[in-house]
XYZ file of C-alpha atoms in Angstrom:
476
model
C -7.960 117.080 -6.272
C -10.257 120.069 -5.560
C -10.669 122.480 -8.276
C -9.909 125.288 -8.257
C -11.642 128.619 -8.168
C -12.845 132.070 -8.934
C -15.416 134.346 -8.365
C -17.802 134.900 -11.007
C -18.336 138.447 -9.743
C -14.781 139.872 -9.556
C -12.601 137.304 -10.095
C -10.448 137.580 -6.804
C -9.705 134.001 -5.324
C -12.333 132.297 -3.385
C -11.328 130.655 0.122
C -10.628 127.525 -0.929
C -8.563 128.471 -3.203
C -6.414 130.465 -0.821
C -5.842 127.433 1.019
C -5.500 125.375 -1.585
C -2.553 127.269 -2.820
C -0.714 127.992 0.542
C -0.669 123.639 0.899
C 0.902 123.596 -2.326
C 3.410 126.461 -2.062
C 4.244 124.721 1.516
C 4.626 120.851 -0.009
C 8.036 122.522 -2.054
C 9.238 123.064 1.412
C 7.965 119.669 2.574
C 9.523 118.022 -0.436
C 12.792 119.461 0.565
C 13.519 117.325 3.833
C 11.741 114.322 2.366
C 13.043 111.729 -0.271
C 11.355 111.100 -3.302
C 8.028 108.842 -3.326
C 7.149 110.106 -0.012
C 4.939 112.621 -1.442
C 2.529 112.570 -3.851
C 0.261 115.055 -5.250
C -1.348 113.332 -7.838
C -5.051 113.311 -7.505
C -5.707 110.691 -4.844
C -7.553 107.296 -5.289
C -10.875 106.067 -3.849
C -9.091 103.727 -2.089
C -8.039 106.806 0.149
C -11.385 108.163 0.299
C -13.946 105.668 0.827
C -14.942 103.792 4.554
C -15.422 100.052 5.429
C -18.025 99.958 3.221
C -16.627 101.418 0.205
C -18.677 104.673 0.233
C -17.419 107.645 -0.944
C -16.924 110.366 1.686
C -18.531 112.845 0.005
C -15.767 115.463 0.643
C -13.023 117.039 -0.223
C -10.034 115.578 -1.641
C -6.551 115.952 -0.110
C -3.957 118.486 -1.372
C -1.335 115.782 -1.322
C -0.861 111.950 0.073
C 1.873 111.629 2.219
C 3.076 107.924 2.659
C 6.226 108.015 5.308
C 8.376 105.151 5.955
C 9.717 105.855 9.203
C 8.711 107.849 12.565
C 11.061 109.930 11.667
C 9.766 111.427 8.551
C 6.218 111.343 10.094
C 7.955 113.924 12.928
C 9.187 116.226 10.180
C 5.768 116.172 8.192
C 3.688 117.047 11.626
C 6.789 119.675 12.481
C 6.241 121.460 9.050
C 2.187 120.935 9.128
C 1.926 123.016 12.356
C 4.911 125.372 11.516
C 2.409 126.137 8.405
C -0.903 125.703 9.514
C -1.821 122.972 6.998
C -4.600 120.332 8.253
C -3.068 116.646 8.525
C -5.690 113.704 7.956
C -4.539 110.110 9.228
C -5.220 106.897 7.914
C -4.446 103.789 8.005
C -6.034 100.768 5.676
C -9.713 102.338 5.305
C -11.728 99.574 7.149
C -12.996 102.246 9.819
C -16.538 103.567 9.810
C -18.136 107.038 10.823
C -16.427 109.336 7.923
C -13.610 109.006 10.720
C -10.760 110.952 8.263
C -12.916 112.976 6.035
C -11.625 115.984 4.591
C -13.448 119.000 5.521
C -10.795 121.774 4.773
C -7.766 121.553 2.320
C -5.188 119.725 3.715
C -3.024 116.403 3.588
C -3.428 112.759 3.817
C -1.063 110.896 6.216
C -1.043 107.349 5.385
C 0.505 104.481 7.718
C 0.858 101.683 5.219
C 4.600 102.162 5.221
C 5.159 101.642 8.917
C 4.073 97.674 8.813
C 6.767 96.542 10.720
C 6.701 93.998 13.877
C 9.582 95.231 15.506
C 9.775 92.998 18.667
C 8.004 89.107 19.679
C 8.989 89.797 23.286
C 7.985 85.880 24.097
C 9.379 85.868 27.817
C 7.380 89.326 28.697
C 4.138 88.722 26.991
C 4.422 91.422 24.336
C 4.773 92.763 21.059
C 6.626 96.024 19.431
C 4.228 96.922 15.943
C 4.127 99.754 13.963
C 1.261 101.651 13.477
C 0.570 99.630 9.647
C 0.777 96.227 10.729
C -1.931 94.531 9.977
C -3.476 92.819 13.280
C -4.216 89.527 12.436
C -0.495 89.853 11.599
C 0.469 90.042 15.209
C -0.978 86.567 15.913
C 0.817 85.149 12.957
C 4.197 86.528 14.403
C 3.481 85.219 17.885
C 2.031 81.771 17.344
C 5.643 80.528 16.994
C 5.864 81.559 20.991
C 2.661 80.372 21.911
C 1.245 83.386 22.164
C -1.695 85.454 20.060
C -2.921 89.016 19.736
C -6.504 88.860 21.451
C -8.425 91.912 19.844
C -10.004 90.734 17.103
C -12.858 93.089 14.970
C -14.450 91.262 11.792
C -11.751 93.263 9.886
C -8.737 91.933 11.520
C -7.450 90.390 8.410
C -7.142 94.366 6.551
C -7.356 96.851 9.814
C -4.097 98.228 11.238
C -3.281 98.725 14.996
C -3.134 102.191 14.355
C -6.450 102.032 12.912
C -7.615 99.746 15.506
C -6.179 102.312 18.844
C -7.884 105.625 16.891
C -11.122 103.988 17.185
C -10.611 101.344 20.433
C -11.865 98.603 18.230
C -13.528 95.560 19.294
C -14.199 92.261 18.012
C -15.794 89.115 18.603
C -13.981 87.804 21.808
C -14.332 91.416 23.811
C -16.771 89.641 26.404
C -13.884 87.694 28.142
C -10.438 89.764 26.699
C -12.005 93.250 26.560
C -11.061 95.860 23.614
C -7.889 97.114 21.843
C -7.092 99.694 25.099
C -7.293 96.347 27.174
C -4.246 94.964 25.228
C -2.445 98.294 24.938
C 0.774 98.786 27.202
C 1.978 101.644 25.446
C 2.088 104.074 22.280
C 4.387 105.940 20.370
C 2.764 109.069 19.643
C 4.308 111.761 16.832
C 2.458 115.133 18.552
C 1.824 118.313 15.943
C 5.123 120.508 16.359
C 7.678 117.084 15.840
C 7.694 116.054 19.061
C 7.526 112.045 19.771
C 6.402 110.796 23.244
C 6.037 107.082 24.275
C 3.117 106.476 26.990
C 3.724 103.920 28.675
C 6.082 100.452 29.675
C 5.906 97.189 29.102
C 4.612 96.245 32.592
C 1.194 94.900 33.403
C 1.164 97.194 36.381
C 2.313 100.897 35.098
C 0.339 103.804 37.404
C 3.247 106.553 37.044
C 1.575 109.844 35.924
C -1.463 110.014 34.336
C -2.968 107.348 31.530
C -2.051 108.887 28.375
C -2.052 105.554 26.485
C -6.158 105.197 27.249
C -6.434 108.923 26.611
C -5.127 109.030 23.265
C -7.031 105.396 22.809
C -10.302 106.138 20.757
C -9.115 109.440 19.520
C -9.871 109.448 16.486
C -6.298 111.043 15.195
C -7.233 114.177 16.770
C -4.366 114.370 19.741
C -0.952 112.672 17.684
C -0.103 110.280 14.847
C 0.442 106.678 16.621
C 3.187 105.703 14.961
C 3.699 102.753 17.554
C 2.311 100.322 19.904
C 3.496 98.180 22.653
C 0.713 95.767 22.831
C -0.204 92.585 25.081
C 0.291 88.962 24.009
C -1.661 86.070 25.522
C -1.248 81.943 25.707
C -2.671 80.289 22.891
C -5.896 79.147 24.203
C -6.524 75.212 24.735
C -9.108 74.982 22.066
C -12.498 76.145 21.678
C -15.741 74.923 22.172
C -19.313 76.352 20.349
C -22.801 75.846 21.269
C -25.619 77.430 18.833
C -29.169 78.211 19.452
C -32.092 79.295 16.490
C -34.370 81.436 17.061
C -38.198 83.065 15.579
C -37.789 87.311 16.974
C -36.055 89.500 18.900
C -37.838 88.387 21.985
C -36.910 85.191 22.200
C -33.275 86.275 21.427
C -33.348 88.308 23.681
C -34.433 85.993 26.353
C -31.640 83.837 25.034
C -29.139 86.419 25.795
C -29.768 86.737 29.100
C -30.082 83.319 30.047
C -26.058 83.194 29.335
C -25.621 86.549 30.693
C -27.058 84.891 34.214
C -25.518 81.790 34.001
C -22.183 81.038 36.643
C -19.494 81.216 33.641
C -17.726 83.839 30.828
C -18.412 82.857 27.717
C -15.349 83.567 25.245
C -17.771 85.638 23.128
C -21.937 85.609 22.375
C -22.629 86.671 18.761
C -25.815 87.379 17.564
C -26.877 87.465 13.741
C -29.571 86.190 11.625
C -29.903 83.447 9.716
C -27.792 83.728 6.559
C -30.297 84.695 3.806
C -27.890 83.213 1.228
C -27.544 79.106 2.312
C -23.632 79.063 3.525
C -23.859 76.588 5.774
C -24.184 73.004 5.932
C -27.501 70.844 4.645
C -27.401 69.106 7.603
C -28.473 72.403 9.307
C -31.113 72.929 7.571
C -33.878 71.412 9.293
C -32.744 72.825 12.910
C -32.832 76.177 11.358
C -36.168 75.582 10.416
C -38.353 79.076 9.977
C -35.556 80.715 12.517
C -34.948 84.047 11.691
C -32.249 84.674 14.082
C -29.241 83.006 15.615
C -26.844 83.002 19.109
C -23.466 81.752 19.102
C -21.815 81.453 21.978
C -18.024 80.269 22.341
C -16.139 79.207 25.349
C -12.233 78.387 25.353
C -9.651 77.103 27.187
C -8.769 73.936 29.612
C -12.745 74.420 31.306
C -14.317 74.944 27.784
C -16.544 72.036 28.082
C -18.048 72.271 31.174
C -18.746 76.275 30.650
C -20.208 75.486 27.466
C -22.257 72.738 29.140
C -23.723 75.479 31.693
C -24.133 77.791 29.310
C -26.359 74.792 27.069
C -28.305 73.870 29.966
C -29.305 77.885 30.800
C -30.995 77.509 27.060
C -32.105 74.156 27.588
C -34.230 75.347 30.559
C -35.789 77.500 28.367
C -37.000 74.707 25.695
C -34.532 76.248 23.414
C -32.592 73.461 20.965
C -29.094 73.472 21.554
C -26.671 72.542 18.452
C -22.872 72.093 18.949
C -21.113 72.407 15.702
C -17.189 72.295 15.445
C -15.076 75.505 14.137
C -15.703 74.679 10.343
C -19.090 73.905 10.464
C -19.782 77.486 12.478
C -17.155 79.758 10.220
C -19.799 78.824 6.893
C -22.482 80.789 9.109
C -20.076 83.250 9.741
C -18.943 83.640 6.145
C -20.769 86.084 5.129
C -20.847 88.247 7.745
C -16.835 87.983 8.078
C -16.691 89.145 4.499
C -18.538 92.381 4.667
C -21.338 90.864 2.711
C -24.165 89.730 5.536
C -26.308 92.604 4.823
C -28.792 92.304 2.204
C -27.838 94.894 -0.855
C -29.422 96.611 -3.010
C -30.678 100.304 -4.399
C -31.467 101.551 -0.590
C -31.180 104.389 1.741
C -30.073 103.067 5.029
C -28.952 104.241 8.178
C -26.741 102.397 10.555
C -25.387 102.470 14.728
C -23.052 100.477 16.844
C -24.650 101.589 20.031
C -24.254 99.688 23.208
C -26.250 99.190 26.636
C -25.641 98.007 29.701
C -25.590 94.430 29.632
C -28.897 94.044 31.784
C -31.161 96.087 29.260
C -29.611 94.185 26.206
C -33.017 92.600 25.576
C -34.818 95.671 26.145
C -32.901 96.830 23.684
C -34.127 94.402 21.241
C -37.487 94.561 21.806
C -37.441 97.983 21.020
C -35.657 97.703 17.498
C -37.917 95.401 16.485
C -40.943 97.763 17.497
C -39.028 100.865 15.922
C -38.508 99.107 12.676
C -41.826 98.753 12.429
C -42.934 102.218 13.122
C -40.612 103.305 10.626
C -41.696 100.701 7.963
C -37.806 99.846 7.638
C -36.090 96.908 6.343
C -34.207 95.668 9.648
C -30.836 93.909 9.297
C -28.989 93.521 13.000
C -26.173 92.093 14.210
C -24.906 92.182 17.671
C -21.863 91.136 20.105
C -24.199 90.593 22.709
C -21.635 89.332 25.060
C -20.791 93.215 25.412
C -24.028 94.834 24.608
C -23.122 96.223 21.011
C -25.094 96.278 18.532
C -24.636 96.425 14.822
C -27.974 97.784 12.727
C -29.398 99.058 9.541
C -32.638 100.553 9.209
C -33.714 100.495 5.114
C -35.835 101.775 2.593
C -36.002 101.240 -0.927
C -34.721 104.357 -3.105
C -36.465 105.203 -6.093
C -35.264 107.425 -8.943
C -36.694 110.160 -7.776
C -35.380 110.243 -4.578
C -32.778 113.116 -3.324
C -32.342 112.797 0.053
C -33.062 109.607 2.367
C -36.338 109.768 4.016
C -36.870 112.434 7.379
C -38.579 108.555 9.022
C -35.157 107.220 8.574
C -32.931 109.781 10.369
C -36.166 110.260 13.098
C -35.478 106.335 13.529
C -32.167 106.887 14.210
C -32.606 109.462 16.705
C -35.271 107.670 18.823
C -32.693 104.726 18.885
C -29.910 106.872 20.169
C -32.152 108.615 22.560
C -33.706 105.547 23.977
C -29.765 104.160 24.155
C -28.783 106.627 26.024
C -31.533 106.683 28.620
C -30.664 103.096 29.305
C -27.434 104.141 30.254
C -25.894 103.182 26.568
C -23.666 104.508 24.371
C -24.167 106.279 20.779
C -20.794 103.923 19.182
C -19.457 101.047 21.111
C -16.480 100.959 18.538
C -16.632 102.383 15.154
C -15.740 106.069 17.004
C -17.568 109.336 16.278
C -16.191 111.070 13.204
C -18.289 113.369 11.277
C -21.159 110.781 11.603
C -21.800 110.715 15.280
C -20.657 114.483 15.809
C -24.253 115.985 16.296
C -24.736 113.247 18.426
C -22.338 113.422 21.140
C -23.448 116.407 23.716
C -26.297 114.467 24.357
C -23.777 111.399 25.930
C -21.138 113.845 27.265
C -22.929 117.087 28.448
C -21.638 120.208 27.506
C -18.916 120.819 30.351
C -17.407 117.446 29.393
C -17.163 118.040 25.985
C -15.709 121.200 26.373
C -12.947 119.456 29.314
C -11.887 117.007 26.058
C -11.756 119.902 23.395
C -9.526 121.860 26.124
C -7.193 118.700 26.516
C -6.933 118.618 22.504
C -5.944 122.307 22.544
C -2.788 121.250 24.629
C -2.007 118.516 22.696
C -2.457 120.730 19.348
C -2.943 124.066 19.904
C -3.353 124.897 16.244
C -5.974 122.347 15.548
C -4.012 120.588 12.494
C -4.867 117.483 13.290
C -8.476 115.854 11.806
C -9.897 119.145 12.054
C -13.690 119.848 11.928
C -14.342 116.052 13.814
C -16.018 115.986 17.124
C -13.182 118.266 19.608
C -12.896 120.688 17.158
C-alpha cells in the first residue's frame, strides 16, 4: 500500500495523501452494502500487480482489492466509486501486456476471479453464457460434450479470462481463418460507472438494431464499463487437423515463405512463425531437417478438406525448393512447448523492448526484412515471433545490462520508434492485440490523428463522465 505522507517543509498533507485518505474514509461506506471477504485492504500481492510476464508495474499500489462475487455487487461498487470519485482498476487473471491496469492515482482494484461461472451451453443456438472470470480454454471444455468449441484461442488461453480477453480483443493462433475475440462476441454485459448494467447485444448471428456497442466496448481496455458478461459464439468441432512445416536460414526466405501461402487458392487454419527452439524440445528425428535453420513456418489446415489445402499449401513451398515436413499434433506441440509456456524467449540480465504490431498482409515480408536490418543497426539481440497468417508480429529487441546501467539504452527506444513508424506507413498497426495501456499511450496519435482520438475520449466521457474508470490510460 502507498505510504503515506508529509511535507518536510510544513507538514500539511501532500496530494497523495489526500486521496489516499478520502478512498479509505469511503471503503467504511463501501463495506457497509458489501459482505465480508469482498473487500480487502491488506497490502495487495504481486500477483495483482505484475503483467504476462511477471514484471512489476512500477506503480502505485491499490487502496483496497475488491473481489465481487456477483454482478450485483460489482453494480454497487461502480455506483459508490462514481458517487465518490474514487478511481476503479479492472482485472482479471494478469496474463495481459502493455501495463493495461496500472495504477497511476490512488484508487481500487476490481478483480473478476469470482465471476467464473459458465452460465449457459446453449448447444441448439451455437452459444455460450460466461462470466467475465471464466477461464477460456474453459469454454471449450464445457462445450465439447455438444460438439462444439470456443474458437479464440491466444497462447494464454489456459490462464486468460474472457473478460480479459474482450478488454484487449485478443487473438490467438487460429485468427487467420476464425478471426479475434470481437468475431466470436454476440453480446456483453456491461456494469457502467453510476450502477447501471446494460446488455449489448442478442444471441443472433444477424443483430444490426442500434448501433454496435458490443465491438465498441471490445478492445477497451476497462475504460467504458466492467464486463461482467459475455454471450459468445460456439463452433463444430473441427474434423481434425492437418500440419505442414517448413525450416528456414533469415527473414528473407521466411518471408518469401509467407507469401507463397498467403497467394496460394486456400485458408490456412493458422501460419505461425517462430524460430527454431534454442533449447532441443523436439524430436531427434528432426534434427537433421532443421539443420543450421534459424527460423520456422507452421502452417495448419482443418476440417473435412484439410488434406488437400494442406497439399496446396506444400506444393506453393515446394515450388520454391523449400523442404516440406508433415509432423502429426504431438510431434509439432514439442516445438511449440516453449513458446506456449511463456518461456521461448531467451532470458537473461537484459534491457529489452517489445511490439505486437501488425501490417497489411501484402507487406508482411517487407516487414521482415526490415527487422532484421533494424536489429542490426541497433546492435540488438532479435527474438521474433509472428502469426503471420494475420500479419502480427511478436518482437524483442535486446541488450545486455550491466551493473552500471540506469536506464535502457536511447538505441533501444529509437529502435522501437523507427519500427512503429515504418508500421504505420505500411498501413500497420502499433498493437495487433495486447491493447495500448500506459505502454503504447505516446504512441497512438500517430495511428489515430488527433480529431479521432479526441471523437473516442468524447465517447468515454458519456460512458463515464467522471473518468473513474482506468484513469490516466490512453482516452483519458
Amino acid at each position: 500500500m502507498p505510504s503515506i505522507q508529509v511535507s518536510s517543509t510544513d507538514m500539511k498533507p501532500t496530494i497523495d495523501m489526500i486521496d489516499i485518505q478520502h478512498v479509505r474514509e469511503a471503503l467504511i461506506s463501501l463495506s457497509k452494502e458489501l459482505p465480508d471477504g469482498v473487500i480487502v485492504d491488506d497490502p495487495p500481492t504481486i500477483r495483482h500487480m505484475s503483467d504476462g510476464h511477471n514484471r512489476d508495474s512500477g506503480g502505485l499500489l491499490p487502496v483496497a482489492i475488491i473481489s465481487p462475487e456477483n454482478v450485483e455487487q460489482v453494480s454497487a461498487v461502480l455506483a459508490w466509486a462514481d458517487r465518490s470519485r474514487i478511481a476503479v482498476y479492472t482485472r482479471g487473471s494478469g496474463t495481459g501486456m502493455g501495463h493495461l491496469s496500472d495504477i497511476t492515482e490512488p484508487g481500487v482494484l476490481l478483480l473478476t476471479d469470482r465471476l467464473n461461472r459458465i452460465l449457459e451451453i446453449n448447444g441448439k443456438g451455437h452459444y455460450a453464457r460466461v462470466q467475465a472470470g471464466v477461464i477460456n480454454a474453459d469454454i471449450t471444455k464445457a462445450a465439447r460434450p455438444y460438439g462444439l468449441y470456443y474458437a479464440p484461442d491466444p497462447a494464454s488461453s489456459a490462464l486468460s479470462t474472457i473478460g480479459g480477453n474482450v478488454a484487449t480483443n485478443a487473438g490467438g493462433f487460429k485468427c487467420a481463418k476464425y478471426g479475434v475475440t470481437r468475431d466470436s462476441l454476440m453480446s456483453l454485459k456491461v456494469v457502467l460507472p453510476g450502477g447501471d448494467i446494460i446488455e449489448t447485444g442478442r444471441p443472433v448471428t444477424k443483430n444490426v438494431a442500434g448501433l454496435d456497442l458490443t465491438s465498441l466496448i471490445t478492445g477497451s481496455e476497462g475504460q467504458l464499463g466492467v464486463v461482467v458478461e459475455a454471450t459468445v459464439r460456439l463452433r463444430p468441432i473441427v474434423h481434425g487437423t492437418a500440419n505442414a512445416v517448413v525450416f528456414l536460414k533469415d527473414l528473407k526466405e521466411s518471408g518469401d515463405a509467407v507469401s507463397a501461402v498467403l497467394q496460394a487458392p486456400v485458408q490456412p487454419t493458422s501460419l505461425e512463425f517462430m524460430p527454431v527452439p534454442y533449447i532441443q524440445t523436439y524430436p531427434d528425428a528432426y534434427v537433421p531437417l532443421v539443420g543450421d535453420a534459424a527460423w520456422m513456418l507452421v502452417a495448419t489446415t482443418d476440417g473435412w478438406s484439410k488434406e488437400h489445402d494442406l497439399d496446396v499449401i506444400a506444393q506453393a513451398w515446394e515450388r520454391q525448393g523449400l523442404t516440406v515436413v508433415r509432423p502429426t499434433d504431438e510431434d509439432l506441440e514439442t516445438f511449440f512447448v516453449l513458446r506456449k509456456t511463456g518461456k521461448a524467449c531467451p532470458h537473461g540480465d537484459v534491457w529489452s523492448v517489445e511490439s505486437d504490431a501488425a501490417v497489411p498482409l501484402d507487406r508482411f515480408a517487407d516487414l521482415l526484412v526490415y527487422i532484421d536490418n533494424l536489429a542490426r543497426d541497433a546492435k540488438a539481440s532479435l527474438f521474433l515471433l509472428a502469426h503471420a497468417g494475420d500479419g502480427n508480429i511478436h518482437l524483442s529487441l535486446m541488450l545486455p545490462r550491466t551493473e552500471n546501467d540506469t536506464e535502457p539504452p536511447v538505441r533501444l527506444a529509437a529502435a522501437r520508434s523507427r519500427l512503429l513508424d515504418t508500421v504505420l506507413a505500411m498501413g500497420g498497426t502499433i498493437t495487433g492485440e495486447h491493447g495500448i495501456g500506459l505502454e503504447l499511450k505516446d504512441y497512438l496519435p500517430r495511428q489515430l490523428g488527433a480529431h479521432n482520438l479526441e471523437l473516442q475520449r468524447a465517447i468515454r466521457r458519456v460512458f463515464d463522465p467522471n473518468g473513474i474508470l482506468n484513469p490516466g490510460k490512453w482516452l483519458a
